[in-house]
Each structure stands twice: as structure tokens, then as C-alpha cells.
Amino acid sequence: MKITGVRSHVLSCDMPETLGYSQQYYSKRTAHLVEVSTDEGLTGWGECFGPGAVATANAGIVEGVIAPMIMGMDPRDRDVCWHRVYNLLRDHGQKGMPIQALSGVDIALWDITGQAAGLSISRLIGGRHRDRVGVYGYGMMLRPEPVGELAERFADEAAAIRDTGFRATKMKVGLGVRDDIRLAEAVRRGVGDGFDVMVDANHAYDVNDALEVGRALDDLGAYWFEEPVAPEDREGYATLRRTLRTRIAGGEAEYTRWGWRDLLASGGLSIAQPEVCALGGISEYLRVLALCHAHHVPVVNHVWGSAIAVATNMQLLAAMPPLPGGLHPREPWLEFDTTENWFRDEMLTEALDIQGQVAANNGTVALPDRPGLGVVPDPDFLNRHRIDR
């Protein structure tokens, strides 16, 4: 079998309202899919992390740089393909956009390999530790409105996520210390005690402000504090982990086994959040997962993007060993964006229906066991939302 084509599909649509996080507001949703075709008729799908203009730039890397490197190779030789691309790009980008681009290609190669073998990706990895997984719903995105109105909206939205059946919820912060504490208090009020709440700062703070917010989160019983400081501030992460009771989570902005080796050695993470569509794809994710578990750091995958990203993570969650094990280990969660997302909910020929499953099955979803990723995008949907580059 040989690779005969590598194509990017950059999709865009208007959102029903402007949403944001600590770094920006946005009113369009973007997704970047990678389609790899073969001479035997099999097609694999992957996804590259990165919105907006980043997606467009990554598409150029996929088609103009990576595709010529792997054309004619056997897609089942995915680790050979991965190292060929990485070694040739080492001088031009060991992190960031070249690795995001490689991620989507690698996921597509795994999809082809699973289809060729008649096995799901989770079985290719080594087997399924679980057939269902709990889901946490993130919402409570920032909006350009007064903090008092936003706090009331956050309380109501958090309660709605809980009442829909999700196992836990996650909110955004980034307005400043006092306003962020007010938002966190509103979310705790909305869900009540005994329901896990996570807080995502998207590296909004320096370590002093993060400590102030973190102490408030300790009092509120937050489960984790995500990306509290810049990903480069390894010492800041370690300080927060030593000082706060709330778990410190992060890692979505880290790349490859080498970056993760140094991140884990710094001792700043209570929970690791690798992003498979950014760090180097499934091939590299498995090496990162092994590093995390070797450091006894539990993993809750970062999930952002279209149905391809969600399906990829569902396969990885099925195959993730429990840490540390036992009769009643804390199982990993699937992260789920509760805001409107056509690229997740409307894009496939057969929808994943995460929300419906959560509501009907005590906050859990079934993990697909069909060959490869087990999902196929609807070509008519792609044609409607593809943007010209």
C-alpha cells in the first residue's frame, strides 16, 4: 500500500455569539482536517490543532512540506513516516506549527492502518481498558459583558451542565484576580457542593496572581487549576503545585516526548493534559503517555476541535491504562465543549451524539470499536464549510 495524496480541509463557520478566553474573543469557529489517500482505496482522517490563520498556515505545511516527504511510503509504516518528517523538520521547528501539522498527518496514518487491519485504533495500541468513559462538560466561556451579568450567566450555565448529566464542569477565567474569583464563586454556587469544578486560566496570570486565585479555589474545593501561568514558567508551575491544595493541570501547549520529558521533570503538574492533535499525533502521544505514567502523573487528555479530534481521543481513552490501578481507580474523563460546534455535531455521516449519551447513560459515553477512528466526515458538509486558501 502506498500514500498517493495528502490534502488539508480548513473549515470555518460563524458562531451564534462571540465567546472568549483569557487571550482573545472570537466569533468564527475553525477546524483543520487532514485527508490521506492510498492506492488501495483506503482514506484516513486526522486533525491539526490550531484556529483561524494558524489552521491556514498549518495547511500549507501539511500539503507543501510534509506531503512530499511521505508520498509513496506505506501508510502503515507510520513511525517511519513520523521520524522521517521530524528529522527533516528538526532545523525548522521542534515545537509549534510544524508539529501540529505532523499531528494531523500521523492520526490519518493510524486511521488507515486500523482500517487495513480491521481493528480500531484502541486495539492497535494494545487493547481496551474500558468500553465507556465519563465526560466532563466545559462551558462558561468569557463574553464581552459586565462581570456581574457574566457571573449570573456562569452560575446558570454551570447548573445546566450538571443537570444535563455531565460528571464535572470546567470554566474559563481571565478578567483579573478579583473578577475571576467572583466568577469561580458563581460557578460553585450554581453547581453546589460535591460536584467537581475545574478552572482554566489559559496562562492568564503571573505566579503571584495565580497564587491569589489558587487560594480562593482551594477554599471553593476546585478539582484542578489549568494553565495558571505561561507554559514556559516551569518554576511557577512547581511553586503553585507545592503551595496549593488544588491540583495543577497543564501541558496542552507542550510538544513531543522531549518537551514533555522536561515538563514532567520540573515537577509542576498534578494532572497532565496532552493534546494529541498538537504534540505530534498518536505516535508521539503514546510516548508522552508513557512518560507521564513513568512520573506517576495521571493524564486527562486536552480535547478541542471537530469530531475527528473527539473520535481520536475516544480511542486513546479506551486504551489508556488506569493509574495507579486497583479495584476502584479514578478513571480518565473525556473533555467536551458544551458550546455550539457544528464541526463536532454535524460533520460526520454518523454522529457521535455525546450530549445524548451523557444524558441517557449517567454521564458516560460508549467508546467506538470500529476499524480505525471509526468515523467518516460527510463530504457535502466539508464542501459547504471549506474555505479557499
CSV table of C-alpha atoms in Angstrom, one decimal:
chain,number,residue,atom,x,y,z
A,1,MET,CA,0.0,0.0,0.0
A,2,LYS,CA,1.3,3.5,-0.9
A,3,ILE,CA,0.3,7.0,0.1
A,4,THR,CA,-1.0,8.8,-3.1
A,5,GLY,CA,-2.4,12.0,-1.7
A,6,VAL,CA,-2.3,14.3,1.4
A,7,ARG,CA,-5.0,17.1,1.5
A,8,SER,CA,-5.9,19.7,4.0
A,9,HIS,CA,-9.5,20.8,4.6
A,10,VAL,CA,-9.8,24.1,6.5
A,11,LEU,CA,-13.3,24.7,7.6
A,12,SER,CA,-14.9,27.8,9.0
A,13,CYS,CA,-18.4,28.9,10.2
A,14,ASP,CA,-19.9,31.8,12.1
A,15,MET,CA,-20.7,31.2,15.7
A,16,PRO,CA,-24.1,32.2,17.2
A,17,GLU,CA,-22.4,34.5,19.7
A,18,THR,CA,-18.9,35.9,20.5
A,19,LEU,CA,-17.0,33.8,23.0
A,20,GLY,CA,-13.6,34.1,24.5
A,21,TYR,CA,-10.9,33.0,26.9
A,22,SER,CA,-8.1,34.9,28.6
A,23,GLN,CA,-6.3,35.7,25.4
A,24,GLN,CA,-9.0,36.7,22.9
A,25,TYR,CA,-12.6,36.8,21.8
A,26,TYR,CA,-13.7,35.1,18.6
A,27,SER,CA,-16.9,34.8,16.5
A,28,LYS,CA,-15.9,32.2,14.0
A,29,ARG,CA,-15.1,28.5,14.5
A,30,THR,CA,-12.3,26.8,12.5
A,31,ALA,CA,-11.2,23.2,12.0
A,32,HIS,CA,-8.3,21.8,10.1
A,33,LEU,CA,-8.8,18.2,8.9
A,34,VAL,CA,-6.2,16.1,7.0
A,35,GLU,CA,-7.2,13.5,4.4
A,36,VAL,CA,-4.6,10.9,3.4
A,37,SER,CA,-5.5,8.7,0.4
A,38,THR,CA,-3.8,5.4,-0.8
A,39,ASP,CA,-3.5,3.4,-3.9
A,40,GLU,CA,-5.7,0.7,-2.4
A,41,GLY,CA,-8.7,2.9,-1.9
A,42,LEU,CA,-8.4,3.4,1.9
A,43,THR,CA,-8.7,7.0,3.2
A,44,GLY,CA,-7.6,8.2,6.6
A,45,TRP,CA,-8.6,11.3,8.5
A,46,GLY,CA,-6.7,13.4,11.1
A,47,GLU,CA,-6.9,16.8,12.7
A,48,CYS,CA,-4.4,19.5,13.4
A,49,PHE,CA,-4.8,21.8,16.4
A,50,GLY,CA,-4.9,25.5,15.7
A,51,PRO,CA,-7.7,28.0,14.9
A,52,GLY,CA,-8.1,30.7,12.3
A,53,ALA,CA,-5.0,31.8,10.5
A,54,VAL,CA,-3.0,29.2,12.3
A,55,ALA,CA,-5.1,26.5,10.6
A,56,THR,CA,-4.5,28.1,7.2
A,57,ALA,CA,-0.7,28.2,7.8
A,58,ASN,CA,-0.6,24.6,9.0
A,59,ALA,CA,-2.5,23.5,5.9
A,60,GLY,CA,0.4,24.9,3.9
A,61,ILE,CA,2.9,22.9,5.9
A,62,VAL,CA,0.8,19.7,5.5
A,63,GLU,CA,0.5,20.0,1.7
A,64,GLY,CA,3.6,21.9,0.8
A,65,VAL,CA,6.2,20.5,3.2
A,66,ILE,CA,5.1,17.2,4.8
A,67,ALA,CA,3.2,15.6,1.9
A,68,PRO,CA,6.3,15.4,-0.5
A,69,MET,CA,8.3,13.8,2.3
A,70,ILE,CA,5.9,10.8,2.7
A,71,MET,CA,4.3,10.4,-0.8
A,72,GLY,CA,4.8,6.8,-2.0
A,73,MET,CA,5.5,5.5,1.5
A,74,ASP,CA,3.5,2.8,3.1
A,75,PRO,CA,1.0,4.5,5.5
A,76,ARG,CA,1.2,1.5,7.9
A,77,ASP,CA,4.8,2.5,8.5
A,78,ARG,CA,3.6,5.4,10.5
A,79,ASP,CA,6.5,5.6,12.9
A,80,VAL,CA,8.9,5.6,9.9
A,81,CYS,CA,6.9,8.4,8.4
A,82,TRP,CA,6.9,10.3,11.7
A,83,HIS,CA,10.6,10.2,12.2
A,84,ARG,CA,11.4,11.0,8.5
A,85,VAL,CA,9.3,14.2,8.8
A,86,TYR,CA,10.5,15.1,12.2
A,87,ASN,CA,14.2,14.7,11.3
A,88,LEU,CA,13.8,16.7,8.2
A,89,LEU,CA,12.0,19.5,10.0
A,90,ARG,CA,14.2,19.5,13.1
A,91,ASP,CA,16.1,22.5,12.0
A,92,HIS,CA,12.9,24.4,11.3
A,93,GLY,CA,10.6,23.7,14.2
A,94,GLN,CA,10.9,21.2,17.0
A,95,LYS,CA,7.6,22.6,18.5
A,96,GLY,CA,4.7,24.6,17.4
A,97,MET,CA,3.1,24.7,14.0
A,98,PRO,CA,5.3,22.1,12.2
A,99,ILE,CA,4.4,19.6,14.9
A,100,GLN,CA,0.8,20.5,14.8
A,101,ALA,CA,0.8,19.8,11.1
A,102,LEU,CA,2.6,16.5,11.6
A,103,SER,CA,0.0,15.5,14.2
A,104,GLY,CA,-2.9,15.6,11.7
A,105,VAL,CA,-1.0,13.5,9.2
A,106,ASP,CA,0.0,11.0,11.8
A,107,ILE,CA,-3.5,10.5,13.1
A,108,ALA,CA,-4.7,9.9,9.5
A,109,LEU,CA,-2.0,7.2,9.0
A,110,TRP,CA,-3.2,5.4,12.2
A,111,ASP,CA,-6.8,5.6,10.8
A,112,ILE,CA,-5.6,3.9,7.6
A,113,THR,CA,-3.7,1.3,9.5
A,114,GLY,CA,-6.7,0.4,11.6
A,115,GLN,CA,-8.9,0.1,8.6
A,116,ALA,CA,-6.4,-2.1,6.8
A,117,ALA,CA,-6.1,-4.4,9.8
A,118,GLY,CA,-9.9,-4.4,10.5
A,119,LEU,CA,-9.1,-3.1,14.1
A,120,SER,CA,-10.0,0.0,16.0
A,121,ILE,CA,-7.0,2.3,16.9
A,122,SER,CA,-7.5,1.3,20.6
A,123,ARG,CA,-6.9,-2.3,19.7
A,124,LEU,CA,-3.9,-1.4,17.5
A,125,ILE,CA,-2.5,0.4,20.5
A,126,GLY,CA,-2.8,-2.7,22.7
A,127,GLY,CA,-6.4,-3.2,23.8
A,128,ARG,CA,-9.3,-1.6,25.5
A,129,HIS,CA,-9.2,-1.0,29.3
A,130,ARG,CA,-12.8,0.3,29.2
A,131,ASP,CA,-15.8,0.5,26.8
A,132,ARG,CA,-17.3,3.6,28.4
A,133,VAL,CA,-15.8,6.8,29.8
A,134,GLY,CA,-17.2,9.6,31.9
A,135,VAL,CA,-17.5,13.1,30.4
A,136,TYR,CA,-16.9,16.5,31.8
A,137,GLY,CA,-18.6,19.5,30.2
A,138,TYR,CA,-16.7,22.7,29.8
A,139,GLY,CA,-18.5,25.9,29.1
A,140,MET,CA,-18.7,29.2,31.0
A,141,MET,CA,-16.7,31.0,28.3
A,142,LEU,CA,-15.9,34.6,28.7
A,143,ARG,CA,-18.1,37.1,26.9
A,144,PRO,CA,-17.8,40.9,26.4
A,145,GLU,CA,-20.3,41.9,29.1
A,146,PRO,CA,-20.2,43.3,32.6
A,147,VAL,CA,-18.8,40.9,35.2
A,148,GLY,CA,-22.0,40.9,37.3
A,149,GLU,CA,-24.0,39.7,34.3
A,150,LEU,CA,-21.3,37.2,33.4
A,151,ALA,CA,-21.3,35.8,36.9
A,152,GLU,CA,-25.0,35.2,36.9
A,153,ARG,CA,-24.7,33.6,33.4
A,154,PHE,CA,-21.9,31.3,34.7
A,155,ALA,CA,-24.0,30.1,37.7
A,156,ASP,CA,-26.9,29.2,35.4
A,157,GLU,CA,-24.8,27.6,32.8
A,158,ALA,CA,-22.9,25.5,35.3
A,159,ALA,CA,-26.1,24.3,36.8
A,160,ALA,CA,-27.4,23.4,33.3
A,161,ILE,CA,-24.2,21.4,32.6
A,162,ARG,CA,-24.7,19.5,35.9
A,163,ASP,CA,-28.3,18.9,35.2
A,164,THR,CA,-27.6,17.6,31.7
A,165,GLY,CA,-25.7,14.7,33.3
A,166,PHE,CA,-22.1,15.6,32.9
A,167,ARG,CA,-19.7,14.2,35.6
A,168,ALA,CA,-18.0,17.5,36.2
A,169,THR,CA,-17.6,21.0,34.7
A,170,LYS,CA,-14.9,23.4,33.7
A,171,MET,CA,-15.0,27.2,33.4
A,172,LYS,CA,-12.8,29.9,31.9
A,173,VAL,CA,-11.2,32.8,33.8
A,174,GLY,CA,-9.0,35.7,32.7
A,175,LEU,CA,-10.7,39.0,33.6
A,176,GLY,CA,-8.3,39.7,36.5
A,177,VAL,CA,-7.9,38.3,40.0
A,178,ARG,CA,-10.9,39.8,41.8
A,179,ASP,CA,-13.4,39.3,38.9
A,180,ASP,CA,-12.1,35.8,38.3
A,181,ILE,CA,-12.7,34.8,41.9
A,182,ARG,CA,-16.2,36.2,41.6
A,183,LEU,CA,-16.8,34.0,38.6
A,184,ALA,CA,-15.5,30.9,40.3
A,185,GLU,CA,-17.7,31.6,43.3
A,186,ALA,CA,-20.7,31.9,41.0
A,187,VAL,CA,-20.0,28.6,39.4
A,188,ARG,CA,-19.6,26.9,42.8
A,189,ARG,CA,-22.9,28.4,43.8
A,190,GLY,CA,-24.5,27.2,40.6
A,191,VAL,CA,-23.5,23.5,41.0
A,192,GLY,CA,-23.5,23.3,44.7
A,193,ASP,CA,-21.1,21.3,46.9
A,194,GLY,CA,-19.9,17.8,45.9
A,195,PHE,CA,-19.6,18.5,42.2
A,196,ASP,CA,-16.2,18.7,40.6
A,197,VAL,CA,-15.3,22.1,39.2
A,198,MET,CA,-12.2,22.9,37.1
A,199,VAL,CA,-10.9,26.3,36.3
A,200,ASP,CA,-8.9,27.1,33.1
A,201,ALA,CA,-6.9,30.3,33.0
A,202,ASN,CA,-5.2,29.8,29.6
A,203,HIS,CA,-2.0,31.2,31.1
A,204,ALA,CA,-3.5,34.5,32.2
A,205,TYR,CA,-1.5,35.1,35.3
A,206,ASP,CA,2.0,35.6,36.7
A,207,VAL,CA,2.7,33.4,39.7
A,208,ASN,CA,1.7,35.9,42.3
A,209,ASP,CA,-1.8,36.4,40.8
A,210,ALA,CA,-2.1,32.7,40.3
A,211,LEU,CA,-1.4,32.1,43.9
A,212,GLU,CA,-4.1,34.5,44.9
A,213,VAL,CA,-6.7,32.9,42.6
A,214,GLY,CA,-5.5,29.5,43.6
A,215,ARG,CA,-6.0,30.1,47.3
A,216,ALA,CA,-9.6,31.1,46.6
A,217,LEU,CA,-10.0,27.9,44.5
A,218,ASP,CA,-8.7,25.9,47.4
A,219,ASP,CA,-11.5,27.4,49.6
A,220,LEU,CA,-14.1,26.6,46.9
A,221,GLY,CA,-12.9,23.0,46.6
A,222,ALA,CA,-11.9,23.2,42.9
A,223,TYR,CA,-10.6,20.0,41.4
A,224,TRP,CA,-7.9,21.5,39.2
A,225,PHE,CA,-6.4,24.8,38.2
A,226,GLU,CA,-5.5,24.6,34.5
A,227,GLU,CA,-2.7,26.6,32.8
A,228,PRO,CA,-2.5,29.1,35.6
A,229,VAL,CA,0.8,30.6,34.3
A,230,ALA,CA,2.7,30.7,31.0
A,231,PRO,CA,3.8,27.2,29.8
A,232,GLU,CA,7.4,28.4,29.8
A,233,ASP,CA,7.3,29.2,33.5
A,234,ARG,CA,8.2,25.7,34.8
A,235,GLU,CA,9.3,27.1,38.1
A,236,GLY,CA,6.0,28.9,38.5
A,237,TYR,CA,4.1,25.7,38.0
A,238,ALA,CA,6.2,23.9,40.5
A,239,THR,CA,5.7,26.7,43.1
A,240,LEU,CA,1.9,26.5,42.6
A,241,ARG,CA,1.9,22.8,42.9
A,242,ARG,CA,3.9,22.9,46.2
A,243,THR,CA,1.7,25.7,47.6
A,244,LEU,CA,-1.9,25.0,46.7
A,245,ARG,CA,-4.2,22.1,47.6
A,246,THR,CA,-6.0,22.4,44.2
A,247,ARG,CA,-4.3,20.2,41.6
A,248,ILE,CA,-2.3,22.0,38.9
A,249,ALA,CA,-3.1,20.9,35.3
A,250,GLY,CA,-1.4,21.7,32.1
A,251,GLY,CA,0.6,20.6,29.0
A,252,GLU,CA,-1.7,21.4,26.1
A,253,ALA,CA,1.0,23.7,24.8
A,254,GLU,CA,3.8,21.2,25.0
A,255,TYR,CA,5.2,19.2,22.1
A,256,THR,CA,6.9,15.8,21.6
A,257,ARG,CA,8.5,13.5,24.1
A,258,TRP,CA,11.4,15.8,24.5
A,259,GLY,CA,9.3,18.8,25.6
A,260,TRP,CA,7.2,16.5,27.9
A,261,ARG,CA,10.4,15.0,29.4
A,262,ASP,CA,11.5,18.4,30.6
A,263,LEU,CA,8.0,19.5,31.7
A,264,LEU,CA,7.5,16.4,33.8
A,265,ALA,CA,10.9,16.6,35.3
A,266,SER,CA,10.2,20.1,36.6
A,267,GLY,CA,7.6,18.7,39.0
A,268,GLY,CA,4.9,21.3,38.2
A,269,LEU,CA,2.0,19.1,37.1
A,270,SER,CA,-0.6,17.2,39.2
A,271,ILE,CA,-2.5,16.3,36.0
A,272,ALA,CA,-1.1,16.1,32.5
A,273,GLN,CA,-3.2,17.3,29.6
A,274,PRO,CA,-1.5,16.2,26.3
A,275,GLU,CA,-3.2,17.5,23.1
A,276,VAL,CA,-2.9,14.7,20.5
A,277,CYS,CA,-3.7,17.0,17.6
A,278,ALA,CA,-0.8,19.2,18.5
A,279,LEU,CA,2.1,17.3,20.2
A,280,GLY,CA,2.9,15.0,17.3
A,281,GLY,CA,-0.2,12.8,16.7
A,282,ILE,CA,-1.0,9.4,18.1
A,283,SER,CA,2.6,8.0,17.6
A,284,GLU,CA,4.1,10.7,19.8
A,285,TYR,CA,1.1,10.8,22.2
A,286,LEU,CA,1.8,7.2,23.2
A,287,ARG,CA,5.4,8.1,24.1
A,288,VAL,CA,4.2,11.1,26.1
A,289,LEU,CA,1.6,9.0,27.9
A,290,ALA,CA,4.3,6.5,28.9
A,291,LEU,CA,6.5,9.4,30.2
A,292,CYS,CA,3.6,10.7,32.3
A,293,HIS,CA,2.8,7.4,33.8
A,294,ALA,CA,6.5,6.8,34.5
A,295,HIS,CA,6.4,10.0,36.5
A,296,HIS,CA,3.1,8.8,38.2
A,297,VAL,CA,1.2,11.8,36.8
A,298,PRO,CA,-2.4,11.0,35.7
A,299,VAL,CA,-3.5,12.0,32.3
A,300,VAL,CA,-6.7,13.8,31.3
A,301,ASN,CA,-6.4,14.5,27.6
A,302,HIS,CA,-7.0,18.0,26.3
A,303,VAL,CA,-9.7,17.8,23.6
A,304,TRP,CA,-10.5,20.7,21.3
A,305,GLY,CA,-11.8,20.7,17.8
A,306,SER,CA,-14.0,18.7,15.5
A,307,ALA,CA,-15.5,15.2,15.6
A,308,ILE,CA,-12.2,13.9,14.3
A,309,ALA,CA,-10.4,15.1,17.4
A,310,VAL,CA,-13.1,13.8,19.7
A,311,ALA,CA,-13.1,10.4,18.0
A,312,THR,CA,-9.3,10.2,18.2
A,313,ASN,CA,-9.4,10.9,21.9
A,314,MET,CA,-12.2,8.3,22.5
A,315,GLN,CA,-9.8,5.7,21.0
A,316,LEU,CA,-7.0,6.9,23.2
A,317,LEU,CA,-9.2,6.8,26.3
A,318,ALA,CA,-10.3,3.3,25.6
A,319,ALA,CA,-6.6,2.2,25.5
A,320,MET,CA,-5.3,4.3,28.4
A,321,PRO,CA,-4.1,2.1,31.4
A,322,PRO,CA,-5.5,3.1,34.8
A,323,LEU,CA,-3.1,4.9,37.1
A,324,PRO,CA,-2.3,3.5,39.6
A,325,GLY,CA,-4.8,0.7,39.2
A,326,GLY,CA,-6.8,-1.2,41.8
A,327,LEU,CA,-10.5,-2.1,42.4
A,328,HIS,CA,-11.7,1.4,42.1
A,329,PRO,CA,-9.2,3.6,40.2
A,330,ARG,CA,-10.1,7.2,39.3
A,331,GLU,CA,-10.9,6.8,35.6
A,332,PRO,CA,-9.9,9.3,32.9
A,333,TRP,CA,-12.5,11.8,31.6
A,334,LEU,CA,-13.4,12.9,28.1
A,335,GLU,CA,-13.4,16.7,27.8
A,336,PHE,CA,-16.4,18.0,25.9
A,337,ASP,CA,-17.1,21.6,24.8
A,338,THR,CA,-20.8,22.3,25.6
A,339,THR,CA,-20.9,25.4,23.3
A,340,GLU,CA,-22.4,25.0,19.8
A,341,ASN,CA,-20.0,23.2,17.5
A,342,TRP,CA,-21.2,22.2,14.1
A,343,PHE,CA,-17.8,20.6,13.2
A,344,ARG,CA,-18.3,18.2,16.0
A,345,ASP,CA,-22.0,17.6,16.0
A,346,GLU,CA,-23.0,17.9,12.3
A,347,MET,CA,-19.9,16.8,10.3
A,348,LEU,CA,-20.0,13.0,10.4
A,349,THR,CA,-22.0,10.6,8.4
A,350,GLU,CA,-23.0,9.1,11.7
A,351,ALA,CA,-23.0,11.5,14.7
A,352,LEU,CA,-21.2,10.7,18.0
A,353,ASP,CA,-24.2,12.2,19.9
A,354,ILE,CA,-22.1,12.9,23.1
A,355,GLN,CA,-24.8,15.0,24.7
A,356,GLY,CA,-27.5,12.4,24.2
A,357,GLN,CA,-25.3,9.6,25.6
A,358,VAL,CA,-24.3,11.7,28.6
A,359,ALA,CA,-28.0,12.4,29.4
A,360,ALA,CA,-29.1,8.8,28.9
A,361,ASN,CA,-26.1,6.9,30.5
A,362,ASN,CA,-25.2,8.6,33.8
A,363,GLY,CA,-22.7,11.0,32.3
A,364,THR,CA,-20.8,8.4,30.2
A,365,VAL,CA,-20.3,7.7,26.5
A,366,ALA,CA,-19.6,4.5,24.7
A,367,LEU,CA,-16.1,4.3,23.1
A,368,PRO,CA,-16.4,3.1,19.4
A,369,ASP,CA,-14.7,-0.1,18.4
A,370,ARG,CA,-15.0,0.1,14.6
A,371,PRO,CA,-11.9,-0.1,12.4
A,372,GLY,CA,-9.5,2.9,12.6
A,373,LEU,CA,-11.0,6.0,14.1
A,374,GLY,CA,-14.5,4.6,13.4
A,375,VAL,CA,-15.9,7.8,11.9
A,376,VAL,CA,-16.2,9.3,8.4
A,377,PRO,CA,-16.8,13.0,7.6
A,378,ASP,CA,-19.7,13.9,5.3
A,379,PRO,CA,-18.2,15.2,2.1
A,380,ASP,CA,-21.2,17.5,1.5
A,381,PHE,CA,-20.7,19.1,4.9
A,382,LEU,CA,-17.0,19.6,4.1
A,383,ASN,CA,-17.8,21.2,0.8
A,384,ARG,CA,-20.2,23.7,2.4
A,385,HIS,CA,-17.7,24.8,5.1
A,386,ARG,CA,-14.4,24.6,3.4
A,387,ILE,CA,-12.6,27.9,2.9
A,388,ASP,CA,-10.4,28.9,0.0
A,389,ARG,CA,-6.7,29.3,0.7
